[in-house]
Amino acid sequence: MVIYGVYIVSKSGGLIFNHDHNVPKIEVEKPFNYPLDIKLAYENKKLVVSFGQRDGINVGHVLSAVNGQPVTGRELEDGKDVLDMLENPENFPITLKFCRSKMTTNEKIFLASMFYPLFAIASQLSPEPRCSGIEVLEADTFRLYCYQTLTGVKFMIVAEPSQPGMEILTKKVYELYADYALKNPFYSLEMPIRCELFETHLQSLLEAVEKSGISNV
């Protein structure tokens, strides 16, 4: 059982804390013949799969190596342009290595700002009065758990679908936030959380939950 990460979003929708706890590294390396049946696009200084999926290579994965040579931007170490290489039949067969892109801080901030209006829309669409908004968002490979405090701060945990007790864990993270962030005289509300004690106790909490379960914490 795995907990992937923890996110804290302020009442105004800004990401004020994120912690990548246990994000698995996905890499796939396979030989290809000409013509290449996967379409690549150069986005955000990376060569990304934009069309075509096969053998564990999915849309959004990043090209990280060609014939064992690492790719930087769209070039190899010797300066060759990767897209030009893939258009030349003489370079085939060729071995390509793909990996899942690691989210940048800016991408996490963007996703947090996207979740904020979705949470508000869910509250308004509910046929029941006083809806608390999105509490669990389920996908095939993960679940996102959200707990909103009375002040509007949201605590989110991303974990495996089979990981139990995450609703309780969000509240325990809130307790750590109250004990170590809010009581820090140098911390200002709505600002990014940079508190070593909070991060240390959060790491210990997540590890304890993964090893022995939420009931033993």
C-alpha positions as YAML, in Angstrom:
chain: A
units: angstrom
residues:
- id: 1
  name: MET
  ca: [0.00, 0.00, 0.00]
- id: 2
  name: VAL
  ca: [1.33, 3.39, -1.03]
- id: 3
  name: ILE
  ca: [0.69, 7.05, -0.27]
- id: 4
  name: TYR
  ca: [1.83, 9.15, -3.22]
- id: 5
  name: GLY
  ca: [1.71, 12.70, -1.90]
- id: 6
  name: VAL
  ca: [0.18, 15.40, 0.29]
- id: 7
  name: TYR
  ca: [-1.03, 18.82, -0.84]
- id: 8
  name: ILE
  ca: [-2.36, 21.79, 1.13]
- id: 9
  name: VAL
  ca: [-4.38, 24.46, -0.67]
- id: 10
  name: SER
  ca: [-5.21, 27.82, 0.91]
- id: 11
  name: LYS
  ca: [-8.73, 29.19, 1.16]
- id: 12
  name: SER
  ca: [-8.02, 31.38, -1.88]
- id: 13
  name: GLY
  ca: [-6.99, 28.37, -4.02]
- id: 14
  name: GLY
  ca: [-3.21, 28.67, -3.91]
- id: 15
  name: LEU
  ca: [-0.89, 25.73, -3.29]
- id: 16
  name: ILE
  ca: [0.92, 26.43, -0.01]
- id: 17
  name: PHE
  ca: [2.51, 23.01, 0.59]
- id: 18
  name: ASN
  ca: [3.24, 19.80, -1.33]
- id: 19
  name: HIS
  ca: [5.10, 16.67, -0.36]
- id: 20
  name: ASP
  ca: [5.99, 13.87, -2.81]
- id: 21
  name: HIS
  ca: [6.10, 10.84, -0.56]
- id: 22
  name: ASN
  ca: [6.31, 7.73, -2.70]
- id: 23
  name: VAL
  ca: [5.93, 8.40, -6.43]
- id: 24
  name: PRO
  ca: [6.92, 5.29, -8.44]
- id: 25
  name: LYS
  ca: [9.40, 5.76, -11.27]
- id: 26
  name: ILE
  ca: [8.04, 4.41, -14.56]
- id: 27
  name: GLU
  ca: [10.50, 3.72, -17.40]
- id: 28
  name: VAL
  ca: [9.96, 1.77, -20.62]
- id: 29
  name: GLU
  ca: [12.72, 1.06, -23.18]
- id: 30
  name: LYS
  ca: [11.88, -0.63, -26.49]
- id: 31
  name: PRO
  ca: [13.21, -0.95, -30.06]
- id: 32
  name: PHE
  ca: [11.23, 0.68, -32.88]
- id: 33
  name: ASN
  ca: [11.18, 0.25, -36.64]
- id: 34
  name: TYR
  ca: [10.48, 2.88, -39.29]
- id: 35
  name: PRO
  ca: [8.03, 4.58, -39.49]
- id: 36
  name: LEU
  ca: [7.62, 5.44, -35.82]
- id: 37
  name: ASP
  ca: [4.06, 4.64, -34.71]
- id: 38
  name: ILE
  ca: [4.19, 7.09, -31.79]
- id: 39
  name: LYS
  ca: [3.86, 10.84, -32.35]
- id: 40
  name: LEU
  ca: [6.12, 13.13, -30.33]
- id: 41
  name: ALA
  ca: [5.65, 16.83, -29.61]
- id: 42
  name: TYR
  ca: [8.13, 19.33, -28.16]
- id: 43
  name: GLU
  ca: [6.42, 20.84, -25.12]
- id: 44
  name: ASN
  ca: [7.89, 22.67, -22.11]
- id: 45
  name: LYS
  ca: [11.43, 21.84, -23.26]
- id: 46
  name: LYS
  ca: [10.63, 18.10, -23.37]
- id: 47
  name: LEU
  ca: [9.77, 15.58, -26.10]
- id: 48
  name: VAL
  ca: [6.39, 14.24, -25.02]
- id: 49
  name: VAL
  ca: [4.21, 11.44, -26.44]
- id: 50
  name: SER
  ca: [1.21, 13.28, -27.92]
- id: 51
  name: PHE
  ca: [-0.45, 10.41, -29.82]
- id: 52
  name: GLY
  ca: [-0.29, 6.63, -29.78]
- id: 53
  name: GLN
  ca: [0.04, 4.24, -26.87]
- id: 54
  name: ARG
  ca: [1.70, 0.82, -26.76]
- id: 55
  name: ASP
  ca: [3.54, -1.55, -24.44]
- id: 56
  name: GLY
  ca: [3.28, 0.65, -21.37]
- id: 57
  name: ILE
  ca: [4.15, 3.87, -23.22]
- id: 58
  name: ASN
  ca: [1.34, 6.36, -22.68]
- id: 59
  name: VAL
  ca: [0.40, 9.83, -23.84]
- id: 60
  name: GLY
  ca: [2.27, 12.31, -21.64]
- id: 61
  name: HIS
  ca: [5.37, 10.14, -21.20]
- id: 62
  name: VAL
  ca: [8.69, 11.86, -21.94]
- id: 63
  name: LEU
  ca: [11.45, 10.61, -24.26]
- id: 64
  name: SER
  ca: [14.49, 10.33, -22.00]
- id: 65
  name: ALA
  ca: [17.06, 8.42, -24.11]
- id: 66
  name: VAL
  ca: [17.82, 7.34, -27.69]
- id: 67
  name: ASN
  ca: [20.05, 4.28, -28.16]
- id: 68
  name: GLY
  ca: [21.23, 4.74, -24.59]
- id: 69
  name: GLN
  ca: [22.09, 8.43, -25.00]
- id: 70
  name: PRO
  ca: [20.17, 10.80, -22.69]
- id: 71
  name: VAL
  ca: [17.92, 13.39, -24.31]
- id: 72
  name: THR
  ca: [18.11, 17.02, -23.16]
- id: 73
  name: GLY
  ca: [15.30, 19.12, -24.59]
- id: 74
  name: ARG
  ca: [15.17, 17.77, -28.14]
- id: 75
  name: GLU
  ca: [18.90, 17.07, -28.55]
- id: 76
  name: LEU
  ca: [21.33, 14.29, -27.72]
- id: 77
  name: GLU
  ca: [24.69, 14.77, -26.03]
- id: 78
  name: ASP
  ca: [26.40, 15.07, -29.43]
- id: 79
  name: GLY
  ca: [24.04, 17.87, -30.50]
- id: 80
  name: LYS
  ca: [21.91, 15.82, -32.90]
- id: 81
  name: ASP
  ca: [18.27, 16.80, -33.18]
- id: 82
  name: VAL
  ca: [16.11, 13.87, -32.07]
- id: 83
  name: LEU
  ca: [13.10, 14.73, -34.24]
- id: 84
  name: ASP
  ca: [15.32, 14.91, -37.33]
- id: 85
  name: MET
  ca: [16.80, 11.49, -36.44]
- id: 86
  name: LEU
  ca: [13.35, 9.92, -36.15]
- id: 87
  name: GLU
  ca: [12.38, 11.16, -39.63]
- id: 88
  name: ASN
  ca: [15.37, 9.44, -41.27]
- id: 89
  name: PRO
  ca: [14.79, 5.73, -42.13]
- id: 90
  name: GLU
  ca: [18.55, 5.10, -42.07]
- id: 91
  name: ASN
  ca: [18.57, 5.55, -38.26]
- id: 92
  name: PHE
  ca: [16.24, 2.60, -37.73]
- id: 93
  name: PRO
  ca: [15.87, 0.23, -35.97]
- id: 94
  name: ILE
  ca: [16.25, 2.55, -32.99]
- id: 95
  name: THR
  ca: [15.87, 2.06, -29.22]
- id: 96
  name: LEU
  ca: [13.83, 4.67, -27.37]
- id: 97
  name: LYS
  ca: [13.44, 5.05, -23.63]
- id: 98
  name: PHE
  ca: [10.36, 6.73, -22.17]
- id: 99
  name: CYS
  ca: [9.56, 7.74, -18.61]
- id: 100
  name: ARG
  ca: [6.73, 9.41, -16.78]
- id: 101
  name: SER
  ca: [7.34, 13.13, -16.47]
- id: 102
  name: LYS
  ca: [7.92, 14.44, -12.96]
- id: 103
  name: MET
  ca: [5.59, 17.32, -12.17]
- id: 104
  name: THR
  ca: [7.26, 20.67, -11.73]
- id: 105
  name: THR
  ca: [6.30, 23.09, -8.96]
- id: 106
  name: ASN
  ca: [4.50, 25.30, -11.48]
- id: 107
  name: GLU
  ca: [2.44, 22.33, -12.72]
- id: 108
  name: LYS
  ca: [1.45, 21.47, -9.14]
- id: 109
  name: ILE
  ca: [0.39, 25.08, -8.55]
- id: 110
  name: PHE
  ca: [-1.69, 24.96, -11.73]
- id: 111
  name: LEU
  ca: [-3.41, 21.70, -10.72]
- id: 112
  name: ALA
  ca: [-4.21, 23.10, -7.27]
- id: 113
  name: SER
  ca: [-5.79, 26.16, -8.84]
- id: 114
  name: MET
  ca: [-7.84, 23.86, -11.11]
- id: 115
  name: PHE
  ca: [-9.12, 21.78, -8.18]
- id: 116
  name: TYR
  ca: [-10.35, 24.87, -6.34]
- id: 117
  name: PRO
  ca: [-13.17, 25.76, -8.81]
- id: 118
  name: LEU
  ca: [-14.07, 22.07, -9.27]
- id: 119
  name: PHE
  ca: [-14.57, 21.82, -5.51]
- id: 120
  name: ALA
  ca: [-16.84, 24.88, -5.55]
- id: 121
  name: ILE
  ca: [-18.84, 23.60, -8.55]
- id: 122
  name: ALA
  ca: [-19.39, 20.24, -6.83]
- id: 123
  name: SER
  ca: [-20.76, 22.05, -3.78]
- id: 124
  name: GLN
  ca: [-23.21, 24.01, -5.93]
- id: 125
  name: LEU
  ca: [-24.35, 21.04, -8.03]
- id: 126
  name: SER
  ca: [-25.22, 18.89, -5.03]
- id: 127
  name: PRO
  ca: [-28.99, 18.32, -4.63]
- id: 128
  name: GLU
  ca: [-28.45, 18.24, -0.88]
- id: 129
  name: PRO
  ca: [-28.03, 21.50, 1.07]
- id: 130
  name: ARG
  ca: [-24.73, 22.32, 2.81]
- id: 131
  name: CYS
  ca: [-22.67, 20.01, 0.63]
- id: 132
  name: SER
  ca: [-19.05, 19.79, 1.77]
- id: 133
  name: GLY
  ca: [-17.70, 19.54, -1.80]
- id: 134
  name: ILE
  ca: [-15.40, 16.85, -3.21]
- id: 135
  name: GLU
  ca: [-14.24, 14.46, -0.50]
- id: 136
  name: VAL
  ca: [-12.99, 11.57, -2.68]
- id: 137
  name: LEU
  ca: [-11.96, 11.66, -6.34]
- id: 138
  name: GLU
  ca: [-11.41, 8.15, -7.72]
- id: 139
  name: ALA
  ca: [-9.45, 7.07, -10.79]
- id: 140
  name: ASP
  ca: [-8.28, 3.65, -11.93]
- id: 141
  name: THR
  ca: [-4.78, 4.00, -10.39]
- id: 142
  name: PHE
  ca: [-5.28, 6.38, -7.46]
- id: 143
  name: ARG
  ca: [-7.71, 8.14, -5.15]
- id: 144
  name: LEU
  ca: [-7.58, 11.77, -4.08]
- id: 145
  name: TYR
  ca: [-8.96, 12.50, -0.61]
- id: 146
  name: CYS
  ca: [-9.84, 16.05, 0.38]
- id: 147
  name: TYR
  ca: [-10.68, 17.53, 3.77]
- id: 148
  name: GLN
  ca: [-11.73, 21.18, 3.98]
- id: 149
  name: THR
  ca: [-11.43, 22.93, 7.32]
- id: 150
  name: LEU
  ca: [-13.86, 25.56, 8.62]
- id: 151
  name: THR
  ca: [-11.43, 28.26, 7.50]
- id: 152
  name: GLY
  ca: [-11.45, 26.96, 3.90]
- id: 153
  name: VAL
  ca: [-7.98, 25.39, 3.87]
- id: 154
  name: LYS
  ca: [-7.99, 22.08, 1.96]
- id: 155
  name: PHE
  ca: [-5.84, 19.07, 2.84]
- id: 156
  name: MET
  ca: [-5.46, 16.57, -0.01]
- id: 157
  name: ILE
  ca: [-3.85, 13.14, -0.04]
- id: 158
  name: VAL
  ca: [-3.21, 11.07, -3.17]
- id: 159
  name: ALA
  ca: [-2.89, 7.33, -2.51]
- id: 160
  name: GLU
  ca: [-3.43, 3.88, -3.98]
- id: 161
  name: PRO
  ca: [-7.13, 2.98, -4.27]
- id: 162
  name: SER
  ca: [-6.63, 0.12, -1.80]
- id: 163
  name: GLN
  ca: [-5.00, 2.29, 0.90]
- id: 164
  name: PRO
  ca: [-7.49, 2.46, 3.83]
- id: 165
  name: GLY
  ca: [-8.05, 5.17, 6.40]
- id: 166
  name: MET
  ca: [-7.13, 8.16, 4.24]
- id: 167
  name: GLU
  ca: [-10.13, 10.19, 5.42]
- id: 168
  name: ILE
  ca: [-8.73, 9.93, 8.96]
- id: 169
  name: LEU
  ca: [-5.19, 10.68, 7.75]
- id: 170
  name: THR
  ca: [-6.26, 14.00, 6.20]
- id: 171
  name: LYS
  ca: [-7.50, 15.12, 9.62]
- id: 172
  name: LYS
  ca: [-4.24, 14.00, 11.27]
- id: 173
  name: VAL
  ca: [-2.28, 16.04, 8.74]
- id: 174
  name: TYR
  ca: [-4.51, 18.98, 9.70]
- id: 175
  name: GLU
  ca: [-3.56, 18.40, 13.35]
- id: 176
  name: LEU
  ca: [0.13, 18.53, 12.44]
- id: 177
  name: TYR
  ca: [-0.50, 21.71, 10.48]
- id: 178
  name: ALA
  ca: [-2.19, 23.29, 13.50]
- id: 179
  name: ASP
  ca: [0.57, 22.17, 15.90]
- id: 180
  name: TYR
  ca: [3.68, 22.97, 13.87]
- id: 181
  name: ALA
  ca: [2.76, 25.48, 11.16]
- id: 182
  name: LEU
  ca: [0.12, 27.69, 12.75]
- id: 183
  name: LYS
  ca: [1.99, 27.86, 16.05]
- id: 184
  name: ASN
  ca: [5.18, 28.88, 14.28]
- id: 185
  name: PRO
  ca: [5.60, 32.63, 15.03]
- id: 186
  name: PHE
  ca: [7.37, 33.11, 11.67]
- id: 187
  name: TYR
  ca: [4.54, 31.64, 9.58]
- id: 188
  name: SER
  ca: [1.94, 33.89, 7.94]
- id: 189
  name: LEU
  ca: [-1.47, 32.61, 6.82]
- id: 190
  name: GLU
  ca: [-1.95, 31.96, 3.09]
- id: 191
  name: MET
  ca: [1.83, 31.82, 2.59]
- id: 192
  name: PRO
  ca: [3.83, 28.72, 1.56]
- id: 193
  name: ILE
  ca: [4.62, 26.45, 4.51]
- id: 194
  name: ARG
  ca: [8.34, 26.12, 5.19]
- id: 195
  name: CYS
  ca: [8.51, 24.48, 8.59]
- id: 196
  name: GLU
  ca: [11.06, 21.72, 9.21]
- id: 197
  name: LEU
  ca: [9.20, 20.30, 12.22]
- id: 198
  name: PHE
  ca: [5.98, 20.02, 10.22]
- id: 199
  name: GLU
  ca: [7.69, 18.22, 7.34]
- id: 200
  name: THR
  ca: [9.58, 15.87, 9.67]
- id: 201
  name: HIS
  ca: [6.47, 14.83, 11.60]
- id: 202
  name: LEU
  ca: [4.48, 14.50, 8.36]
- id: 203
  name: GLN
  ca: [7.08, 12.15, 6.89]
- id: 204
  name: SER
  ca: [7.03, 10.04, 10.07]
- id: 205
  name: LEU
  ca: [3.22, 9.93, 10.03]
- id: 206
  name: LEU
  ca: [3.01, 8.78, 6.42]
- id: 207
  name: GLU
  ca: [5.63, 6.08, 6.95]
- id: 208
  name: ALA
  ca: [3.84, 4.81, 10.07]
- id: 209
  name: VAL
  ca: [0.50, 4.62, 8.25]
- id: 210
  name: GLU
  ca: [2.02, 2.68, 5.34]
- id: 211
  name: LYS
  ca: [3.72, 0.18, 7.67]
- id: 212
  name: SER
  ca: [1.13, -0.44, 10.38]
- id: 213
  name: GLY
  ca: [-2.11, 1.19, 9.23]
- id: 214
  name: ILE
  ca: [-4.03, 4.23, 10.41]
- id: 215
  name: SER
  ca: [-5.48, 2.45, 13.44]
- id: 216
  name: ASN
  ca: [-2.04, 2.11, 15.04]
- id: 217
  name: VAL
  ca: [-1.08, 5.79, 14.67]
...
